[in-house]
PDB file of C-alpha atoms (C1' of nucleotides) in Angstrom:
ATOM      1  CA  MET A1014      14.042  -6.910  12.253  1.00  0.00           C
ATOM      2  CA  HIS A1015      12.302  -7.648   9.000  1.00  0.00           C
ATOM      3  CA  TYR A1016      11.165  -5.528   6.094  1.00  0.00           C
ATOM      4  CA  TRP A1017       7.948  -5.469   4.110  1.00  0.00           C
ATOM      5  CA  LEU A1018       6.181  -3.741   1.278  1.00  0.00           C
ATOM      6  CA  MET A1019       2.502  -2.895   1.612  1.00  0.00           C
ATOM      7  CA  LYS A1020       0.358  -1.687  -1.260  1.00  0.00           C
ATOM      8  CA  SER A1021      -2.418   0.850  -1.045  1.00  0.00           C
ATOM      9  CA  GLU A1022      -4.357   2.706  -3.674  1.00  0.00           C
ATOM     10  CA  PRO A1023      -3.676   6.391  -3.026  1.00  0.00           C
ATOM     11  CA  GLY A1024      -7.253   7.228  -3.987  1.00  0.00           C
ATOM     12  CA  THR A1025      -8.381   5.082  -1.075  1.00  0.00           C
ATOM     13  CA  PHE A1026      -5.573   5.516   1.434  1.00  0.00           C
ATOM     14  CA  SER A1027      -2.381   7.386   0.569  1.00  0.00           C
ATOM     15  CA  ILE A1028       0.879   8.107   2.362  1.00  0.00           C
ATOM     16  CA  ASP A1029      -0.528  11.577   3.093  1.00  0.00           C
ATOM     17  CA  ALA A1030      -3.563  10.007   4.740  1.00  0.00           C
ATOM     18  CA  LEU A1031      -1.255   7.898   6.892  1.00  0.00           C
ATOM     19  CA  ALA A1032       0.781  11.000   7.759  1.00  0.00           C
ATOM     20  CA  ARG A1033      -2.377  12.729   8.975  1.00  0.00           C
ATOM     21  CA  LYS A1034      -3.605   9.776  10.987  1.00  0.00           C
ATOM     22  CA  GLY A1035      -0.250   8.706  12.372  1.00  0.00           C
ATOM     23  CA  SER A1036      -1.241   5.080  12.623  1.00  0.00           C
ATOM     24  CA  GLU A1037      -3.791   2.922  10.865  1.00  0.00           C
ATOM     25  CA  PRO A1038      -5.160  -0.631  11.109  1.00  0.00           C
ATOM     26  CA  TRP A1039      -4.321  -2.304   7.802  1.00  0.00           C
ATOM     27  CA  ASP A1040      -7.741  -3.823   7.319  1.00  0.00           C
ATOM     28  CA  GLY A1041      -9.402  -5.453   4.370  1.00  0.00           C
ATOM     29  CA  VAL A1042      -6.641  -7.859   3.336  1.00  0.00           C
ATOM     30  CA  ARG A1043      -8.408 -10.980   2.062  1.00  0.00           C
ATOM     31  CA  ASN A1044      -5.550 -13.020   0.699  1.00  0.00           C
ATOM     32  CA  TYR A1045      -4.121 -15.871   2.739  1.00  0.00           C
ATOM     33  CA  GLN A1046      -0.506 -15.332   1.801  1.00  0.00           C
ATOM     34  CA  ALA A1047      -0.692 -11.644   2.677  1.00  0.00           C
ATOM     35  CA  ARG A1048      -2.507 -12.507   5.900  1.00  0.00           C
ATOM     36  CA  ASN A1049       0.204 -14.976   6.851  1.00  0.00           C
ATOM     37  CA  PHE A1050       2.896 -12.356   6.387  1.00  0.00           C
ATOM     38  CA  MET A1051       1.042 -10.013   8.732  1.00  0.00           C
ATOM     39  CA  ARG A1052      -0.003 -12.596  11.287  1.00  0.00           C
ATOM     40  CA  ASP A1053       3.065 -14.796  11.398  1.00  0.00           C
ATOM     41  CA  GLY A1054       5.890 -12.727   9.998  1.00  0.00           C
ATOM     42  CA  MET A1055       5.540  -9.181  11.244  1.00  0.00           C
ATOM     43  CA  ARG A1056       6.919  -7.846  14.506  1.00  0.00           C
ATOM     44  CA  VAL A1057       6.529  -4.410  16.044  1.00  0.00           C
ATOM     45  CA  GLY A1058       9.186  -2.118  14.630  1.00  0.00           C
ATOM     46  CA  ASP A1059       9.606  -3.893  11.299  1.00  0.00           C
ATOM     47  CA  GLY A1060      10.194  -1.549   8.374  1.00  0.00           C
ATOM     48  CA  VAL A1061       7.461  -1.001   5.790  1.00  0.00           C
ATOM     49  CA  LEU A1062       7.709   0.441   2.292  1.00  0.00           C
ATOM     50  CA  PHE A1063       4.403   2.187   1.654  1.00  0.00           C
ATOM     51  CA  TYR A1064       3.576   1.521  -1.987  1.00  0.00           C
ATOM     52  CA  HIS A1065       1.051   3.364  -4.127  1.00  0.00           C
ATOM     53  CA  SER A1066      -0.709   1.042  -6.571  1.00  0.00           C
ATOM     54  CA  ASN A1067      -3.295   1.588  -9.280  1.00  0.00           C
ATOM     55  CA  CYS A1068      -2.310   5.165  -9.969  1.00  0.00           C
ATOM     56  CA  ALA A1069      -0.461   7.338 -12.472  1.00  0.00           C
ATOM     57  CA  VAL A1070       3.004   6.559 -11.092  1.00  0.00           C
ATOM     58  CA  PRO A1071       2.965   3.359  -9.066  1.00  0.00           C
ATOM     59  CA  GLY A1072       5.860   3.059  -6.638  1.00  0.00           C
ATOM     60  CA  VAL A1073       7.185   3.492  -3.125  1.00  0.00           C
ATOM     61  CA  ALA A1074       5.770   6.701  -1.670  1.00  0.00           C
ATOM     62  CA  GLY A1075       6.980   6.592   1.896  1.00  0.00           C
ATOM     63  CA  LEU A1076       8.189   4.670   4.902  1.00  0.00           C
ATOM     64  CA  ALA A1077       6.182   3.233   7.751  1.00  0.00           C
ATOM     65  CA  GLU A1078       6.650   0.694  10.486  1.00  0.00           C
ATOM     66  CA  VAL A1079       4.717  -2.138  12.035  1.00  0.00           C
ATOM     67  CA  ALA A1080       3.058  -0.654  15.107  1.00  0.00           C
ATOM     68  CA  SER A1081       1.225  -3.594  16.684  1.00  0.00           C
ATOM     69  CA  ALA A1082       1.190  -7.337  16.926  1.00  0.00           C
ATOM     70  CA  ALA A1083      -1.363  -9.006  14.655  1.00  0.00           C
ATOM     71  CA  TYR A1084      -4.993  -9.071  15.794  1.00  0.00           C
ATOM     72  CA  PRO A1085      -8.261 -10.093  14.135  1.00  0.00           C
ATOM     73  CA  ASP A1086      -9.508  -7.683  11.457  1.00  0.00           C
ATOM     74  CA  PRO A1087     -12.760  -6.269  12.870  1.00  0.00           C
ATOM     75  CA  SER A1088     -14.145  -5.546   9.401  1.00  0.00           C
ATOM     76  CA  GLN A1089     -14.651  -9.272   8.727  1.00  0.00           C
ATOM     77  CA  PHE A1090     -17.449  -9.286  11.323  1.00  0.00           C
ATOM     78  CA  GLN A1091     -19.240  -6.122  10.149  1.00  0.00           C
ATOM     79  CA  PRO A1092     -22.091  -7.001   7.770  1.00  0.00           C
ATOM     80  CA  ARG A1093     -22.168  -3.567   6.174  1.00  0.00           C
ATOM     81  CA  ASN A1094     -18.441  -3.486   5.596  1.00  0.00           C
ATOM     82  CA  PRO A1095     -17.323  -4.283   2.041  1.00  0.00           C
ATOM     83  CA  HIS A1096     -14.787  -6.683   3.528  1.00  0.00           C
ATOM     84  CA  TYR A1097     -17.386  -8.570   5.561  1.00  0.00           C
ATOM     85  CA  ASP A1098     -16.759 -12.315   5.585  1.00  0.00           C
ATOM     86  CA  PRO A1099     -19.842 -14.201   6.800  1.00  0.00           C
ATOM     87  CA  ASP A1100     -17.885 -17.458   6.836  1.00  0.00           C
ATOM     88  CA  SER A1101     -15.263 -16.301   9.314  1.00  0.00           C
ATOM     89  CA  PRO A1102     -15.929 -17.845  12.756  1.00  0.00           C
ATOM     90  CA  ARG A1103     -15.907 -15.451  15.708  1.00  0.00           C
ATOM     91  CA  ASP A1104     -13.913 -17.865  17.792  1.00  0.00           C
ATOM     92  CA  ALA A1105     -11.385 -18.541  15.045  1.00  0.00           C
ATOM     93  CA  PRO A1106     -11.111 -15.388  12.935  1.00  0.00           C
ATOM     94  CA  ARG A1107      -9.926 -15.943   9.421  1.00  0.00           C
ATOM     95  CA  TRP A1108      -8.434 -12.491   8.748  1.00  0.00           C
ATOM     96  CA  TRP A1109      -5.758 -10.689  10.734  1.00  0.00           C
ATOM     97  CA  LEU A1110      -4.091  -7.308  10.482  1.00  0.00           C
ATOM     98  CA  VAL A1111      -1.450  -5.119  12.059  1.00  0.00           C
ATOM     99  CA  ASP A1112      -1.395  -1.405  12.765  1.00  0.00           C
ATOM    100  CA  VAL A1113       0.959   0.558  10.546  1.00  0.00           C
ATOM    101  CA  ARG A1114       2.573   3.787  11.748  1.00  0.00           C
ATOM    102  CA  PHE A1115       3.798   6.672   9.583  1.00  0.00           C
ATOM    103  CA  VAL A1116       7.545   7.245   9.509  1.00  0.00           C
ATOM    104  CA  ARG A1117       8.158   9.644   6.621  1.00  0.00           C
ATOM    105  CA  LYS A1118       7.072  10.532   3.137  1.00  0.00           C
ATOM    106  CA  LEU A1119       9.653  10.370   0.358  1.00  0.00           C
ATOM    107  CA  ASP A1120      10.421  13.603  -1.489  1.00  0.00           C
ATOM    108  CA  GLN A1121       9.710  11.753  -4.689  1.00  0.00           C
ATOM    109  CA  ILE A1122       8.105   8.428  -5.540  1.00  0.00           C
ATOM    110  CA  ILE A1123      10.525   5.609  -6.242  1.00  0.00           C
ATOM    111  CA  ALA A1124       8.701   4.377  -9.308  1.00  0.00           C
ATOM    112  CA  LEU A1125       7.925   0.792 -10.157  1.00  0.00           C
ATOM    113  CA  ASP A1126       9.763   1.409 -13.431  1.00  0.00           C
ATOM    114  CA  THR A1127      12.919   2.228 -11.474  1.00  0.00           C
ATOM    115  CA  LEU A1128      12.620  -0.928  -9.415  1.00  0.00           C
ATOM    116  CA  LYS A1129      11.984  -3.071 -12.464  1.00  0.00           C
ATOM    117  CA  ALA A1130      15.115  -1.687 -14.094  1.00  0.00           C
ATOM    118  CA  ASP A1131      17.348  -2.418 -11.107  1.00  0.00           C
ATOM    119  CA  ALA A1132      18.912  -5.842 -11.631  1.00  0.00           C
ATOM    120  CA  ARG A1133      20.453  -5.740  -8.151  1.00  0.00           C
ATOM    121  CA  LEU A1134      17.064  -6.468  -6.637  1.00  0.00           C
ATOM    122  CA  GLY A1135      17.171  -9.993  -8.014  1.00  0.00           C
ATOM    123  CA  ASP A1136      14.121 -12.148  -7.457  1.00  0.00           C
ATOM    124  CA  PHE A1137      11.666  -9.693  -5.953  1.00  0.00           C
ATOM    125  CA  ALA A1138       8.038 -10.503  -5.207  1.00  0.00           C
ATOM    126  CA  LEU A1139       6.928  -7.045  -6.340  1.00  0.00           C
ATOM    127  CA  THR A1140       8.295  -7.316  -9.847  1.00  0.00           C
ATOM    128  CA  ARG A1141       7.681 -10.989 -10.437  1.00  0.00           C
ATOM    129  CA  ARG A1142       5.435 -11.405 -13.437  1.00  0.00           C
ATOM    130  CA  GLY A1143       1.774 -11.337 -12.582  1.00  0.00           C
ATOM    131  CA  ASN A1144       2.273 -10.831  -8.883  1.00  0.00           C
ATOM    132  CA  ARG A1145      -0.652  -9.216  -7.167  1.00  0.00           C
ATOM    133  CA  LEU A1146       0.255  -9.724  -3.520  1.00  0.00           C
ATOM    134  CA  SER A1147      -0.576  -6.632  -1.497  1.00  0.00           C
ATOM    135  CA  VAL A1148       1.745  -7.464   1.410  1.00  0.00           C
ATOM    136  CA  LEU A1149       5.124  -8.933   0.644  1.00  0.00           C
ATOM    137  CA  PRO A1150       8.541  -9.421   2.216  1.00  0.00           C
ATOM    138  CA  VAL A1151      11.597  -7.340   1.325  1.00  0.00           C
ATOM    139  CA  SER A1152      15.105  -8.453   2.242  1.00  0.00           C
ATOM    140  CA  ALA A1153      17.447  -6.124   4.114  1.00  0.00           C
ATOM    141  CA  ALA A1154      19.571  -5.895   0.974  1.00  0.00           C
ATOM    142  CA  GLN A1155      16.556  -5.039  -1.178  1.00  0.00           C
ATOM    143  CA  TRP A1156      15.437  -2.408   1.330  1.00  0.00           C
ATOM    144  CA  ARG A1157      18.837  -0.731   1.124  1.00  0.00           C
ATOM    145  CA  ILE A1158      18.933  -0.925  -2.678  1.00  0.00           C
ATOM    146  CA  ILE A1159      15.429   0.472  -3.063  1.00  0.00           C
ATOM    147  CA  LEU A1160      16.108   3.410  -0.774  1.00  0.00           C
ATOM    148  CA  SER A1161      19.380   4.119  -2.558  1.00  0.00           C
ATOM    149  CA  HIS A1162      17.190   5.405  -5.399  1.00  0.00           C
ATOM    150  CA  GLU A1163      16.100   8.316  -3.232  1.00  0.00           C
ATOM    151  CA  LYS A1164      19.368  10.001  -4.172  1.00  0.00           C
ATOM    152  CA  ASP A1165      18.525   9.790  -7.881  1.00  0.00           C
ATOM    153  CA  SER A1166      16.306  12.832  -7.718  1.00  0.00           C
ATOM    154  CA  ALA A1167      18.232  14.800  -5.107  1.00  0.00           C
TER     155      ALA A1167
ATOM    156  C1'  DG B 446      -9.968 -33.748  -7.195  1.00  0.00           C
ATOM    157  C1'  DC B 447     -10.658 -31.468 -11.625  1.00  0.00           C
ATOM    158  C1'  DC B 448     -11.609 -27.491 -14.010  1.00  0.00           C
ATOM    159  C1'  DA B 449     -14.608 -23.802 -15.965  1.00  0.00           C
ATOM    160  C1'  DA B 450     -16.593 -19.648 -14.485  1.00  0.00           C
ATOM    161  C1'  DC B 451     -16.132 -15.729 -12.057  1.00  0.00           C
ATOM    162  C1'  DG B 452     -14.256 -11.768  -9.423  1.00  0.00           C
ATOM    163  C1'  DT B 453     -10.287  -8.983  -8.325  1.00  0.00           C
ATOM    164  C1'  DT B 454      -5.803  -6.819  -8.810  1.00  0.00           C
ATOM    165  C1'  DG B 455      -3.094  -3.571 -10.804  1.00  0.00           C
ATOM    166  C1'  DG B 456      -0.164  -2.075 -14.785  1.00  0.00           C
ATOM    167  C1'  DC B 457      -0.782   0.203 -18.846  1.00  0.00           C
TER     168       DC B 457
ATOM    169  C1'  DG C 899     -11.196   1.561 -19.649  1.00  0.00           C
ATOM    170  C1'  DC C 900      -8.830  -2.641 -21.043  1.00  0.00           C
ATOM    171  C1'  DC C 901      -7.175  -6.923 -20.078  1.00  0.00           C
ATOM    172  C1'  DA C 902      -3.679 -10.449 -18.408  1.00  0.00           C
ATOM    173  C1'  DA C 903      -2.792 -12.891 -14.402  1.00  0.00           C
ATOM    174  C1'  DC C 904      -4.265 -15.096 -10.689  1.00  0.00           C
ATOM    175  C1'  DG C 905      -7.115 -16.783  -6.527  1.00  0.00           C
ATOM    176  C1'  DT C 906     -11.471 -18.672  -5.323  1.00  0.00           C
ATOM    177  C1'  DT C 907     -15.776 -21.016  -5.932  1.00  0.00           C
ATOM    178  C1'  DG C 908     -18.767 -24.604  -6.982  1.00  0.00           C
ATOM    179  C1'  DG C 909     -20.629 -28.268 -10.039  1.00  0.00           C
ATOM    180  C1'  DC C 910     -19.602 -32.712 -11.189  1.00  0.00           C
TER     181       DC C 910
END
DNA sequence: GCCAACGTTGGC
DNA sequence: GCCAACGTTGGC
C-alpha cells in the first residue's frame, strides 16, 4: 500500500466533481516523472490526497484511491484534445493514467500553509521549493501527519 | 551536448 | 495578473 498526492485545479476538476462522478480517469498528465509514478508506482487501492491547486486556498480537499491499473491516456491520440500528442506512437503510448475513485471530502481544506508550517513532514515533494509536480509520492508517516490536521478545525 | 528561448505551473 | 521556477525544444 502506497500513498500519493494528486493536484487538480478546482475550477477544472474539483473534489466535488469527483464526488459526483465517483471515479475519473486522471488524464492530461504530460510530465514524465508524474507519468512514472502513475504507471510504475501506483497499485489499485493506494491512498490519494486530492489537492486543490491554483485557487484561493490551495491544499488537500479530500481523499481518493487508485481505482485501476495504469493504461494509456486516450487523450494523447485525440487531435482535438488539448492534451493531444502527435508524437506519441500508437503501439508504444507515451502517456499513461490511472482511474481515481472518490473516498471522502474533508470538512475543511488542509491548507498548503499548514503543511508548510509542519516540520514533522520533513523533506516533502509538495513543499520543496519550486516543485511543480502534479503527482507525487507521500510516505505513510506523512499521510498520517497530514490527516492529523483534520482535527485542527474540529 | 550546450544553452537560449519558450511554454507551463502554481503560489501569491 | 504577476512572475519565479522549471521542463522542453531546437539551433548550432
